[in-house]
PDB file of C-alpha atoms in Angstrom:
ATOM      1  CA  MET X   1     161.947 -51.796 -21.027  1.00  0.00           C
ATOM      2  CA  THR X   2     165.730 -51.521 -21.061  1.00  0.00           C
ATOM      3  CA  ALA X   3     167.474 -48.202 -21.584  1.00  0.00           C
ATOM      4  CA  PRO X   4     168.997 -49.106 -24.981  1.00  0.00           C
ATOM      5  CA  SER X   5     165.629 -50.278 -26.356  1.00  0.00           C
ATOM      6  CA  PHE X   6     163.917 -47.135 -25.085  1.00  0.00           C
ATOM      7  CA  ALA X   7     166.652 -44.957 -26.603  1.00  0.00           C
ATOM      8  CA  GLN X   8     166.310 -46.834 -29.864  1.00  0.00           C
ATOM      9  CA  ALA X   9     162.547 -46.275 -29.849  1.00  0.00           C
ATOM     10  CA  GLN X  10     163.067 -42.570 -29.167  1.00  0.00           C
ATOM     11  CA  ALA X  11     165.503 -42.298 -32.056  1.00  0.00           C
ATOM     12  CA  GLN X  12     163.040 -44.006 -34.353  1.00  0.00           C
ATOM     13  CA  ALA X  13     160.277 -41.687 -33.137  1.00  0.00           C
ATOM     14  CA  ALA X  14     162.209 -38.790 -34.624  1.00  0.00           C
ATOM     15  CA  SER X  15     161.764 -40.366 -38.058  1.00  0.00           C
ATOM     16  CA  THR X  16     158.069 -41.163 -37.688  1.00  0.00           C
ATOM     17  CA  VAL X  17     156.127 -41.490 -40.892  1.00  0.00           C
ATOM     18  CA  THR X  18     152.865 -39.544 -41.011  1.00  0.00           C
ATOM     19  CA  THR X  19     150.186 -41.714 -42.577  1.00  0.00           C
ATOM     20  CA  GLY X  20     147.215 -39.487 -41.844  1.00  0.00           C
ATOM     21  CA  VAL X  21     145.924 -36.479 -39.974  1.00  0.00           C
ATOM     22  CA  MET X  22     143.174 -36.575 -37.392  1.00  0.00           C
ATOM     23  CA  VAL X  23     141.062 -33.427 -37.414  1.00  0.00           C
ATOM     24  CA  ILE X  24     138.860 -32.741 -34.402  1.00  0.00           C
ATOM     25  CA  LEU X  25     136.100 -30.212 -35.075  1.00  0.00           C
ATOM     26  CA  THR X  26     134.326 -28.450 -32.244  1.00  0.00           C
ATOM     27  CA  ALA X  27     131.683 -25.766 -32.511  1.00  0.00           C
ATOM     28  CA  LYS X  28     133.119 -22.390 -31.519  1.00  0.00           C
ATOM     29  CA  ALA X  29     131.925 -20.781 -28.323  1.00  0.00           C
ATOM     30  CA  GLY X  30     128.735 -18.850 -28.996  1.00  0.00           C
ATOM     31  CA  VAL X  31     127.861 -20.714 -32.202  1.00  0.00           C
ATOM     32  CA  THR X  32     124.316 -22.042 -32.010  1.00  0.00           C
ATOM     33  CA  ARG X  33     123.041 -25.381 -33.218  1.00  0.00           C
ATOM     34  CA  ASP X  34     120.756 -23.519 -35.642  1.00  0.00           C
ATOM     35  CA  GLN X  35     123.768 -21.784 -37.221  1.00  0.00           C
ATOM     36  CA  VAL X  36     125.507 -25.118 -37.757  1.00  0.00           C
ATOM     37  CA  MET X  37     122.402 -26.930 -38.984  1.00  0.00           C
ATOM     38  CA  ALA X  38     121.731 -24.234 -41.592  1.00  0.00           C
ATOM     39  CA  VAL X  39     125.039 -25.158 -43.259  1.00  0.00           C
ATOM     40  CA  MET X  40     124.848 -28.949 -42.774  1.00  0.00           C
ATOM     41  CA  PRO X  41     123.356 -29.926 -46.166  1.00  0.00           C
ATOM     42  CA  ASP X  42     126.282 -28.248 -47.977  1.00  0.00           C
ATOM     43  CA  GLU X  43     128.793 -29.522 -45.397  1.00  0.00           C
ATOM     44  CA  ILE X  44     127.572 -33.102 -45.755  1.00  0.00           C
ATOM     45  CA  ARG X  45     127.744 -33.000 -49.553  1.00  0.00           C
ATOM     46  CA  ALA X  46     131.281 -31.599 -49.420  1.00  0.00           C
ATOM     47  CA  THR X  47     132.519 -34.176 -46.898  1.00  0.00           C
ATOM     48  CA  VAL X  48     130.937 -37.053 -48.831  1.00  0.00           C
ATOM     49  CA  GLN X  49     132.768 -35.814 -51.930  1.00  0.00           C
ATOM     50  CA  LEU X  50     136.046 -35.766 -49.969  1.00  0.00           C
ATOM     51  CA  TYR X  51     135.360 -39.344 -48.854  1.00  0.00           C
ATOM     52  CA  LEU X  52     134.621 -40.440 -52.428  1.00  0.00           C
ATOM     53  CA  ASN X  53     137.833 -38.713 -53.574  1.00  0.00           C
ATOM     54  CA  GLY X  54     139.858 -40.682 -51.007  1.00  0.00           C
ATOM     55  CA  LYS X  55     140.733 -37.719 -48.780  1.00  0.00           C
ATOM     56  CA  ILE X  56     138.628 -38.723 -45.755  1.00  0.00           C
ATOM     57  CA  ARG X  57     139.423 -42.253 -44.554  1.00  0.00           C
ATOM     58  CA  GLU X  58     137.167 -42.319 -41.506  1.00  0.00           C
ATOM     59  CA  TRP X  59     134.657 -39.993 -39.867  1.00  0.00           C
ATOM     60  CA  TYR X  60     132.943 -40.024 -36.530  1.00  0.00           C
ATOM     61  CA  SER X  61     130.454 -37.985 -34.527  1.00  0.00           C
ATOM     62  CA  ARG X  62     131.718 -36.756 -31.190  1.00  0.00           C
ATOM     63  CA  SER X  63     129.799 -38.435 -28.385  1.00  0.00           C
ATOM     64  CA  ASP X  64     129.414 -35.053 -26.658  1.00  0.00           C
ATOM     65  CA  GLY X  65     127.464 -33.760 -29.682  1.00  0.00           C
ATOM     66  CA  ARG X  66     129.854 -30.829 -30.180  1.00  0.00           C
ATOM     67  CA  GLY X  67     131.393 -31.786 -33.503  1.00  0.00           C
ATOM     68  CA  VAL X  68     133.066 -34.522 -35.524  1.00  0.00           C
ATOM     69  CA  VAL X  69     136.400 -36.268 -35.956  1.00  0.00           C
ATOM     70  CA  PHE X  70     137.860 -36.933 -39.396  1.00  0.00           C
ATOM     71  CA  LEU X  71     140.843 -39.083 -40.276  1.00  0.00           C
ATOM     72  CA  PHE X  72     142.311 -37.576 -43.431  1.00  0.00           C
ATOM     73  CA  ASP X  73     144.601 -39.271 -45.883  1.00  0.00           C
ATOM     74  CA  ALA X  74     147.104 -36.416 -45.751  1.00  0.00           C
ATOM     75  CA  LYS X  75     150.895 -36.206 -45.497  1.00  0.00           C
ATOM     76  CA  ASP X  76     150.887 -33.481 -42.844  1.00  0.00           C
ATOM     77  CA  PRO X  77     148.570 -31.161 -40.882  1.00  0.00           C
ATOM     78  CA  SER X  78     149.021 -28.324 -43.379  1.00  0.00           C
ATOM     79  CA  GLU X  79     147.556 -30.475 -46.164  1.00  0.00           C
ATOM     80  CA  ALA X  80     144.555 -31.372 -43.973  1.00  0.00           C
ATOM     81  CA  HIS X  81     144.166 -27.699 -43.020  1.00  0.00           C
ATOM     82  CA  ALA X  82     144.064 -26.683 -46.686  1.00  0.00           C
ATOM     83  CA  ILE X  83     141.316 -29.256 -47.318  1.00  0.00           C
ATOM     84  CA  MET X  84     139.315 -28.149 -44.271  1.00  0.00           C
ATOM     85  CA  GLU X  85     139.423 -24.508 -45.335  1.00  0.00           C
ATOM     86  CA  GLY X  86     137.319 -25.412 -48.369  1.00  0.00           C
ATOM     87  CA  LEU X  87     134.422 -26.797 -46.325  1.00  0.00           C
ATOM     88  CA  PRO X  88     131.331 -24.639 -45.695  1.00  0.00           C
ATOM     89  CA  LEU X  89     131.532 -24.642 -41.867  1.00  0.00           C
ATOM     90  CA  SER X  90     135.170 -23.534 -42.049  1.00  0.00           C
ATOM     91  CA  LYS X  91     134.419 -20.824 -44.601  1.00  0.00           C
ATOM     92  CA  LEU X  92     131.847 -19.390 -42.177  1.00  0.00           C
ATOM     93  CA  ASP X  93     134.312 -19.724 -39.255  1.00  0.00           C
ATOM     94  CA  LEU X  94     131.831 -21.701 -37.140  1.00  0.00           C
ATOM     95  CA  MET X  95     134.187 -24.466 -35.963  1.00  0.00           C
ATOM     96  CA  ASP X  96     137.504 -24.792 -34.183  1.00  0.00           C
ATOM     97  CA  HIS X  97     139.882 -27.380 -35.641  1.00  0.00           C
ATOM     98  CA  GLU X  98     142.635 -29.400 -33.998  1.00  0.00           C
ATOM     99  CA  TYR X  99     145.076 -31.168 -36.326  1.00  0.00           C
ATOM    100  CA  ILE X 100     147.053 -34.201 -35.141  1.00  0.00           C
ATOM    101  CA  ALA X 101     149.481 -36.058 -37.398  1.00  0.00           C
ATOM    102  CA  VAL X 102     149.274 -39.832 -36.890  1.00  0.00           C
ATOM    103  CA  GLY X 103     151.383 -42.738 -38.029  1.00  0.00           C
ATOM    104  CA  PRO X 104     152.396 -46.282 -37.212  1.00  0.00           C
ATOM    105  CA  LEU X 105     152.361 -47.285 -33.545  1.00  0.00           C
ATOM    106  CA  LEU X 106     155.998 -46.721 -32.572  1.00  0.00           C
ATOM    107  CA  PRO X 107     156.308 -49.262 -29.741  1.00  0.00           C
ATOM    108  CA  LEU X 108     155.686 -52.004 -32.302  1.00  0.00           C
ATOM    109  CA  ARG X 109     159.186 -51.245 -33.663  1.00  0.00           C
ATOM    110  CA  LEU X 110     160.547 -52.821 -30.502  1.00  0.00           C
ATOM    111  CA  LEU X 111     159.053 -56.151 -31.580  1.00  0.00           C
ATOM    112  CA  VAL X 112     161.075 -56.207 -34.761  1.00  0.00           C
ATOM    113  CA  ALA X 113     164.232 -54.443 -33.504  1.00  0.00           C
ATOM    114  CA  LYS X 114     167.375 -56.547 -33.507  1.00  0.00           C
ATOM    115  CA  PRO X 115     168.855 -57.021 -30.006  1.00  0.00           C
TER     116      PRO X 115
END
């Protein structure tokens, strides 16, 4: 990659559009499976409702069995955080959350950039 193209990509990165927020949920240290499972019926109903309302785009189980990953249709992490705070597992403070804003793949801009 040439220096001008890289610089151009960096400049465009500063104006990245957030199209969603990935939320990674992990059970807090010391929280037992029984504690989580006791809340799961309410948690599942609430997350299904968020999906039906268009707030959750995708959802996955973590392969390590320690939580889930949601892709929210949110404009920034604070919006996703506000949604998460309403869920039963969050209300009981049983999970840690990591919020990551995501958007279009920036290197693709180089394909359409004018030389």
